[in-house]
Amino acid sequence: MNNHINIIGVLTSGGDAPGMNAAIRAVTRAAISQGIRVKAIYRGYKGLIDGEIKEFSSQDVSGIIQRGGTIIKSARCTEFQTPEGRRKAYQTILKEQIDALIVIGGDGTFTGGRLFAQEYDIPVIGLPGTIDNDLWGTDATIGYDTSLSTITECIDKLRDTATSHERVFLVEVMGRYAGFLTLNAAIAGGCEAAIIPERASVKEQIEDAIGNGRRKSKNSSIVLVQEHAVEGGAATVAQMIEKVHPEYSTRVTVLGHLQRGGSPTAYDRILASRLGVAAIQALLDGQRNVMIGIQNDDIVLVPLSKAIHQKKDIKEDSWEALQTLSI
Ligand code: ATP
């Protein structure tokens, strides 16, 4: 029936992101409503290789829309990066009679999915699930909005301490190789600066950062540092500041995995729900090897190759806004 899709497999892979559960729920219920059976694959591609699979009913995804993490677990699986690993994964596909795969994750997950679809005759649909928001072709990824709110909340708390002491607080923020979380959390948290990989000279960014806060007679500065803006992250930036400006005392806070957790925001739940339903529709329409994304609040289908390989740039006006507002 329906482009010969009788059974789909769904997995979450790579770093977990809040809203993945909402996406699993949406995919499951949208599929079942079309008469398609759903097999949940545990632990990402590892579970596909090992055959760790459970068929889901509508009830299996009850009460999960508000939960962070992923109920079907995630994993990083190097074996799937080998032809032998993918061959084993395909054996599972055949054994379980899975007709199409929905993969929820970031660019690594999509890279693996795309390769798998090229080597074997299996349609793959990607749902962007990563806090990093670094996939081209979608305005937002599932988990990004929640993570942004979490980081902003942490900054608000730090601000209380920062204003009580004359210090430079350096806060290390995740994001892989993209500065979206760092830049936008800096705007939302009213920070003095953001140090991001998209801007060339970390030294110059530091001078701007320190200059901004001190020059304008602020008694404290909060500067966000993207984890990969410089090797060693915020700790390296702290050393660089204290070397050039020994008069400033620095404190480093690494937010770490706190940034991934928590109940998804309404935005992420709605996004995950819409993208999940659209993924099933795309399969019924005969689509394959595409990411379901959102642009200007409309659902879009983007070839996986583009989502992975094209570079998504930070918004220049956001960068300018941060500079203008941090005086
Ligand atoms: P996040 O952005 O949150 O880190 P991600 O999906 O990019 O998520 P990765 O760890 O990069 O996370 O990738 C997830 C999984 O995808 C890997 O563990 C691996 O199983 C598979 N994968 C990644 N790259 C490849 C590749 N080149 N070939 C085959 N599989 C891959």
Tab-separated table of C-alpha atoms and ligand atoms in Angstrom:
chain	number	residue	atom	x	y	z
A	1	MET	CA	0.000	0.000	0.000
A	2	ASN	CA	0.965	3.673	-0.241
A	3	ASN	CA	4.141	3.534	-2.335
A	4	HIS	CA	4.738	0.101	-0.819
A	5	ILE	CA	5.422	1.475	2.634
A	6	ASN	CA	3.987	-1.000	5.098
A	7	ILE	CA	6.538	-0.763	7.877
A	8	ILE	CA	8.850	2.096	8.823
A	9	GLY	CA	11.794	2.128	11.198
A	10	VAL	CA	12.521	5.179	13.336
A	11	LEU	CA	15.713	5.954	15.228
A	12	THR	CA	17.391	8.799	17.096
A	13	SER	CA	21.128	9.205	16.681
A	14	GLY	CA	24.045	11.426	17.711
A	15	GLY	CA	23.611	13.931	20.520
A	16	ASP	CA	20.185	13.849	22.146
A	17	ALA	CA	18.037	16.957	21.810
A	18	PRO	CA	14.861	18.047	23.626
A	19	GLY	CA	11.890	17.425	21.356
A	20	MET	CA	13.173	14.132	19.956
A	21	ASN	CA	10.428	12.361	21.901
A	22	ALA	CA	7.807	14.657	20.424
A	23	ALA	CA	9.171	13.735	16.983
A	24	ILE	CA	9.035	9.993	17.746
A	25	ARG	CA	5.445	10.416	18.910
A	26	ALA	CA	4.483	12.361	15.788
A	27	VAL	CA	6.111	9.909	13.393
A	28	THR	CA	4.534	6.948	15.185
A	29	ARG	CA	1.024	8.306	15.330
A	30	ALA	CA	1.059	9.802	11.828
A	31	ALA	CA	2.248	6.471	10.429
A	32	ILE	CA	-0.300	4.400	12.336
A	33	SER	CA	-3.068	6.741	11.206
A	34	GLN	CA	-2.092	5.856	7.618
A	35	GLY	CA	-2.066	2.125	8.296
A	36	ILE	CA	1.734	1.941	8.455
A	37	ARG	CA	3.406	-0.114	11.191
A	38	VAL	CA	6.221	1.447	13.190
A	39	LYS	CA	9.345	-0.273	14.451
A	40	ALA	CA	11.384	1.719	16.955
A	41	ILE	CA	15.099	1.089	16.625
A	42	TYR	CA	16.963	1.534	19.914
A	43	ARG	CA	20.357	3.257	20.234
A	44	GLY	CA	20.541	4.738	16.748
A	45	TYR	CA	22.519	2.906	14.087
A	46	LYS	CA	23.929	0.578	16.737
A	47	GLY	CA	20.456	-0.824	17.331
A	48	LEU	CA	19.959	-1.181	13.599
A	49	ILE	CA	23.108	-3.298	13.388
A	50	ASP	CA	22.261	-5.330	16.500
A	51	GLY	CA	18.551	-5.706	15.721
A	52	GLU	CA	17.419	-3.944	18.882
A	53	ILE	CA	13.886	-3.247	17.747
A	54	LYS	CA	10.406	-3.002	19.218
A	55	GLU	CA	7.161	-2.420	17.371
A	56	PHE	CA	5.382	0.680	18.696
A	57	SER	CA	1.677	1.184	19.140
A	58	SER	CA	0.055	4.557	19.614
A	59	GLN	CA	0.112	3.953	23.390
A	60	ASP	CA	3.873	3.395	23.418
A	61	VAL	CA	4.333	7.094	22.698
A	62	SER	CA	1.814	8.347	25.263
A	63	GLY	CA	2.995	10.874	27.821
A	64	ILE	CA	6.350	11.580	26.176
A	65	ILE	CA	5.766	14.884	24.348
A	66	GLN	CA	6.967	16.851	27.390
A	67	ARG	CA	10.003	14.705	28.127
A	68	GLY	CA	13.586	15.651	27.194
A	69	GLY	CA	16.081	13.111	25.865
A	70	THR	CA	14.868	10.213	23.737
A	71	ILE	CA	12.944	7.187	24.976
A	72	ILE	CA	14.502	5.021	22.262
A	73	LYS	CA	18.023	6.103	23.320
A	74	SER	CA	20.746	7.504	21.155
A	75	ALA	CA	24.281	6.359	20.469
A	76	ARG	CA	27.348	7.170	18.460
A	77	CYS	CA	28.168	4.111	16.379
A	78	THR	CA	31.470	3.881	14.547
A	79	GLU	CA	30.635	0.452	13.142
A	80	PHE	CA	27.959	2.039	10.937
A	81	GLN	CA	30.734	4.060	9.312
A	82	THR	CA	32.142	0.851	7.830
A	83	PRO	CA	30.642	-1.000	4.823
A	84	GLU	CA	30.498	-4.151	6.957
A	85	GLY	CA	28.492	-2.324	9.646
A	86	ARG	CA	26.021	-1.029	7.089
A	87	ARG	CA	25.757	-4.495	5.530
A	88	LYS	CA	24.729	-5.867	8.934
A	89	ALA	CA	22.275	-2.993	9.330
A	90	TYR	CA	20.698	-3.899	6.013
A	91	GLN	CA	20.285	-7.487	7.151
A	92	THR	CA	18.153	-6.129	9.997
A	93	ILE	CA	16.114	-4.046	7.538
A	94	LEU	CA	15.390	-7.188	5.506
A	95	LYS	CA	14.662	-9.351	8.538
A	96	GLU	CA	12.275	-6.785	10.028
A	97	GLN	CA	10.738	-6.010	6.612
A	98	ILE	CA	11.323	-2.305	7.094
A	99	ASP	CA	10.400	-0.364	3.937
A	100	ALA	CA	11.701	3.080	4.924
A	101	LEU	CA	13.806	4.653	7.627
A	102	ILE	CA	13.222	7.885	9.512
A	103	VAL	CA	16.384	9.144	11.182
A	104	ILE	CA	16.265	11.918	13.770
A	105	GLY	CA	19.617	13.586	14.423
A	106	GLY	CA	22.264	15.964	13.152
A	107	ASP	CA	24.606	16.036	10.184
A	108	GLY	CA	26.475	12.857	11.169
A	109	THR	CA	23.188	11.000	11.340
A	110	PHE	CA	22.173	12.355	7.939
A	111	THR	CA	25.583	11.502	6.439
A	112	GLY	CA	25.175	7.905	7.577
A	113	GLY	CA	21.555	7.753	6.410
A	114	ARG	CA	22.374	9.131	2.994
A	115	LEU	CA	25.215	6.693	2.466
A	116	PHE	CA	23.004	3.800	3.546
A	117	ALA	CA	20.271	4.854	1.101
A	118	GLN	CA	22.828	5.054	-1.706
A	119	GLU	CA	24.230	1.602	-1.013
A	120	TYR	CA	20.945	-0.178	-0.378
A	121	ASP	CA	17.463	0.262	-1.736
A	122	ILE	CA	15.899	1.937	1.269
A	123	PRO	CA	14.292	5.400	1.396
A	124	VAL	CA	15.628	7.554	4.215
A	125	ILE	CA	13.912	10.651	5.585
A	126	GLY	CA	15.810	12.904	8.017
A	127	LEU	CA	14.320	14.982	10.793
A	128	PRO	CA	16.686	17.686	12.069
A	129	GLY	CA	17.202	16.883	15.745
A	130	THR	CA	20.149	18.733	17.245
A	131	ILE	CA	20.578	21.614	19.644
A	132	ASP	CA	23.227	23.123	17.339
A	133	ASN	CA	20.876	24.425	14.613
A	134	ASP	CA	23.700	23.867	12.138
A	135	LEU	CA	21.783	22.153	9.331
A	136	TRP	CA	21.320	24.060	6.108
A	137	GLY	CA	17.791	24.367	4.708
A	138	THR	CA	15.871	24.667	7.941
A	139	ASP	CA	15.395	27.781	10.037
A	140	ALA	CA	15.365	25.722	13.197
A	141	THR	CA	16.286	22.254	14.364
A	142	ILE	CA	14.383	20.296	17.005
A	143	GLY	CA	15.957	21.085	20.381
A	144	TYR	CA	17.573	24.393	19.502
A	145	ASP	CA	14.880	26.618	20.997
A	146	THR	CA	14.841	24.675	24.264
A	147	SER	CA	18.603	24.738	24.567
A	148	LEU	CA	18.645	28.472	23.882
A	149	SER	CA	16.155	29.026	26.708
A	150	THR	CA	18.152	26.824	29.083
A	151	ILE	CA	21.370	28.705	28.354
A	152	THR	CA	19.597	32.047	28.794
A	153	GLU	CA	18.273	30.938	32.179
A	154	CYS	CA	21.798	29.990	33.267
A	155	ILE	CA	23.119	33.376	32.147
A	156	ASP	CA	20.416	35.156	34.164
A	157	LYS	CA	21.586	33.308	37.267
A	158	LEU	CA	25.230	34.074	36.582
A	159	ARG	CA	24.377	37.731	36.087
A	160	ASP	CA	23.392	37.985	39.755
A	161	THR	CA	26.845	36.858	40.814
A	162	ALA	CA	28.594	38.800	38.082
A	163	THR	CA	27.081	42.112	39.141
A	164	SER	CA	28.130	41.440	42.733
A	165	HIS	CA	31.812	41.164	41.772
A	166	GLU	CA	34.082	42.964	39.360
A	167	ARG	CA	34.861	39.987	37.226
A	168	VAL	CA	34.777	38.752	33.683
A	169	PHE	CA	32.600	35.675	33.474
A	170	LEU	CA	33.349	33.395	30.549
A	171	VAL	CA	30.605	30.928	29.760
A	172	GLU	CA	31.347	28.040	27.422
A	173	VAL	CA	28.454	27.131	25.161
A	174	MET	CA	27.973	24.065	22.913
A	175	GLY	CA	27.234	24.167	19.197
A	176	ARG	CA	29.759	21.922	17.498
A	177	TYR	CA	31.279	24.199	14.833
A	178	ALA	CA	28.423	26.703	14.669
A	179	GLY	CA	27.817	29.854	16.679
A	180	PHE	CA	23.996	30.024	16.591
A	181	LEU	CA	23.454	28.990	20.204
A	182	THR	CA	26.269	31.221	21.452
A	183	LEU	CA	25.321	34.329	19.496
A	184	ASN	CA	21.607	34.156	20.185
A	185	ALA	CA	22.003	33.228	23.833
A	186	ALA	CA	24.320	36.242	24.149
A	187	ILE	CA	21.597	38.487	22.739
A	188	ALA	CA	18.900	36.915	24.918
A	189	GLY	CA	21.050	37.050	28.043
A	190	GLY	CA	22.126	40.655	27.470
A	191	CYS	CA	25.769	39.563	27.351
A	192	GLU	CA	28.718	41.807	26.588
A	193	ALA	CA	30.022	39.601	23.796
A	194	ALA	CA	29.996	36.266	22.034
A	195	ILE	CA	33.129	34.586	20.745
A	196	ILE	CA	32.147	32.351	17.838
A	197	PRO	CA	33.933	30.318	15.157
A	198	GLU	CA	32.310	32.298	12.343
A	199	ARG	CA	34.403	35.329	13.261
A	200	ALA	CA	38.069	35.092	12.387
A	201	SER	CA	40.269	36.578	15.072
A	202	VAL	CA	39.617	35.393	18.602
A	203	LYS	CA	42.163	37.944	19.863
A	204	GLU	CA	40.216	40.805	18.318
A	205	GLN	CA	36.956	39.384	19.628
A	206	ILE	CA	38.463	39.281	23.113
A	207	GLU	CA	39.612	42.900	22.906
A	208	ASP	CA	36.124	43.923	21.791
A	209	ALA	CA	34.565	41.879	24.549
A	210	ILE	CA	36.665	43.265	27.363
A	211	GLY	CA	36.645	46.745	25.907
A	212	ASN	CA	32.885	46.784	25.708
A	213	GLY	CA	32.232	45.931	29.303
A	214	ARG	CA	35.084	47.892	30.907
A	215	ARG	CA	35.227	50.895	28.660
A	216	LYS	CA	31.599	51.682	29.337
A	217	SER	CA	32.184	51.459	33.104
A	218	LYS	CA	30.265	48.294	33.644
A	219	ASN	CA	31.316	46.529	36.771
A	220	SER	CA	31.085	43.085	35.221
A	221	SER	CA	31.070	41.316	31.898
A	222	ILE	CA	29.548	38.071	30.748
A	223	VAL	CA	31.135	36.757	27.600
A	224	LEU	CA	29.895	33.606	25.897
A	225	VAL	CA	32.505	31.414	24.239
A	226	GLN	CA	31.530	28.831	21.649
A	227	GLU	CA	33.204	25.524	22.565
A	228	HIS	CA	35.226	25.334	19.339
A	229	ALA	CA	35.883	29.024	18.736
A	230	VAL	CA	39.376	28.390	20.061
A	231	GLU	CA	41.150	25.233	21.166
A	232	GLY	CA	40.509	24.744	24.863
A	233	GLY	CA	37.312	26.817	24.779
A	234	ALA	CA	36.520	29.290	27.561
A	235	ALA	CA	39.544	28.237	29.665
A	236	THR	CA	41.882	29.305	26.856
A	237	VAL	CA	40.070	32.620	26.491
A	238	ALA	CA	40.421	33.188	30.257
A	239	GLN	CA	44.174	32.622	30.033
A	240	MET	CA	44.447	34.962	27.051
A	241	ILE	CA	42.588	37.715	28.938
A	242	GLU	CA	44.585	37.387	32.136
A	243	LYS	CA	47.832	37.476	30.168
A	244	VAL	CA	47.010	40.688	28.327
A	245	HIS	CA	44.883	42.281	31.076
A	246	PRO	CA	46.262	41.023	34.415
A	247	GLU	CA	44.017	43.579	36.139
A	248	TYR	CA	40.956	41.495	35.284
A	249	SER	CA	39.954	38.474	37.227
A	250	THR	CA	38.151	35.828	35.190
A	251	ARG	CA	35.816	32.993	36.070
A	252	VAL	CA	34.962	30.144	33.719
A	253	THR	CA	31.648	28.302	33.638
A	254	VAL	CA	31.219	25.340	31.301
A	255	LEU	CA	27.504	24.677	30.883
A	256	GLY	CA	28.172	21.254	29.349
A	257	HIS	CA	25.377	18.736	29.124
A	258	LEU	CA	22.964	20.916	31.077
A	259	GLN	CA	22.330	22.520	27.691
A	260	ARG	CA	20.806	19.345	26.263
A	261	GLY	CA	18.378	18.482	29.007
A	262	GLY	CA	14.955	19.541	30.144
A	263	SER	CA	11.418	19.604	28.943
A	264	PRO	CA	11.117	20.886	25.348
A	265	THR	CA	9.623	24.324	24.802
A	266	ALA	CA	6.236	24.642	23.118
A	267	TYR	CA	8.055	25.741	19.960
A	268	ASP	CA	10.168	22.576	19.841
A	269	ARG	CA	7.164	20.344	20.541
A	270	ILE	CA	5.173	21.959	17.739
A	271	LEU	CA	8.124	21.876	15.352
A	272	ALA	CA	8.773	18.187	16.092
A	273	SER	CA	5.085	17.372	15.678
A	274	ARG	CA	4.760	19.168	12.351
A	275	LEU	CA	7.997	17.729	10.949
A	276	GLY	CA	7.078	14.216	12.112
A	277	VAL	CA	3.699	14.301	10.406
A	278	ALA	CA	5.270	15.786	7.265
A	279	ALA	CA	7.862	12.991	7.200
A	280	ILE	CA	5.156	10.359	6.829
A	281	GLN	CA	3.390	12.409	4.162
A	282	ALA	CA	6.695	12.750	2.287
A	283	LEU	CA	7.134	8.981	2.299
A	284	LEU	CA	3.594	8.482	1.016
A	285	ASP	CA	4.364	10.981	-1.739
A	286	GLY	CA	7.316	8.840	-2.803
A	287	GLN	CA	10.015	11.132	-1.445
A	288	ARG	CA	13.342	9.713	-0.370
A	289	ASN	CA	16.660	10.942	0.948
A	290	VAL	CA	15.369	14.316	2.042
A	291	MET	CA	15.349	16.261	5.268
A	292	ILE	CA	12.052	17.738	6.403
A	293	GLY	CA	12.749	21.299	7.459
A	294	ILE	CA	10.986	24.547	8.182
A	295	GLN	CA	11.459	27.847	6.353
A	296	ASN	CA	9.361	30.933	7.084
A	297	ASP	CA	7.009	28.666	9.023
A	298	ASP	CA	6.419	26.458	5.990
A	299	ILE	CA	7.429	22.810	5.770
A	300	VAL	CA	10.131	22.215	3.158
A	301	LEU	CA	11.860	19.158	1.740
A	302	VAL	CA	15.605	19.520	1.356
A	303	PRO	CA	17.921	16.907	-0.203
A	304	LEU	CA	20.026	15.344	2.552
A	305	SER	CA	23.171	16.183	0.577
A	306	LYS	CA	22.353	19.901	0.720
A	307	ALA	CA	21.391	19.845	4.396
A	308	ILE	CA	24.759	18.283	5.186
A	309	HIS	CA	27.110	20.053	2.803
A	310	GLN	CA	25.839	23.604	2.453
A	311	LYS	CA	26.978	26.018	5.093
A	312	LYS	CA	24.378	27.812	7.151
A	313	ASP	CA	25.555	31.288	8.090
A	314	ILE	CA	24.799	33.234	11.207
A	315	LYS	CA	22.563	36.254	10.647
A	316	GLU	CA	24.667	39.354	10.187
A	317	ASP	CA	21.975	41.564	11.738
A	318	SER	CA	22.049	39.380	14.878
A	319	TRP	CA	25.789	39.914	15.159
A	320	GLU	CA	25.303	43.657	14.674
A	321	ALA	CA	22.483	43.716	17.236
A	322	LEU	CA	24.734	42.147	19.854
A	323	GLN	CA	27.489	44.703	19.179
A	324	THR	CA	25.041	47.597	19.266
A	325	LEU	CA	23.253	46.516	22.414
A	326	SER	CA	26.243	45.551	24.513
A	327	ILE	CA	27.458	49.120	25.060
B	1	ATP	P1	24.890	16.121	16.833
B	1	ATP	O1	24.881	17.241	15.844
B	1	ATP	O2	23.911	16.328	17.919
B	1	ATP	O3	26.249	15.749	17.311
B	1	ATP	P2	25.022	14.057	14.821
B	1	ATP	O4	23.968	13.277	14.142
B	1	ATP	O5	25.827	14.978	13.966
B	1	ATP	O6	24.332	14.814	16.037
B	1	ATP	P3	27.271	12.243	15.085
B	1	ATP	O7	27.839	11.571	16.279
B	1	ATP	O8	28.169	13.071	14.246
B	1	ATP	O9	26.007	13.066	15.587
B	1	ATP	O10	26.658	11.111	14.135
B	1	ATP	C1	25.739	10.174	14.626
B	1	ATP	C2	25.997	8.823	14.038
B	1	ATP	O11	25.830	8.847	12.620
B	1	ATP	C3	27.401	8.272	14.224
B	1	ATP	O12	27.602	7.705	15.492
B	1	ATP	C4	27.466	7.224	13.136
B	1	ATP	O13	26.805	6.046	13.514
B	1	ATP	C5	26.682	7.888	12.006
B	1	ATP	N1	27.605	8.562	11.092
B	1	ATP	C6	28.229	9.732	11.247
B	1	ATP	N2	29.060	10.004	10.216
B	1	ATP	C7	28.964	8.944	9.383
B	1	ATP	C8	29.581	8.575	8.148
B	1	ATP	N3	30.482	9.374	7.539
B	1	ATP	N4	29.244	7.400	7.584
B	1	ATP	C9	28.352	6.582	8.159
B	1	ATP	N5	27.743	6.855	9.330
B	1	ATP	C10	28.035	8.005	9.936
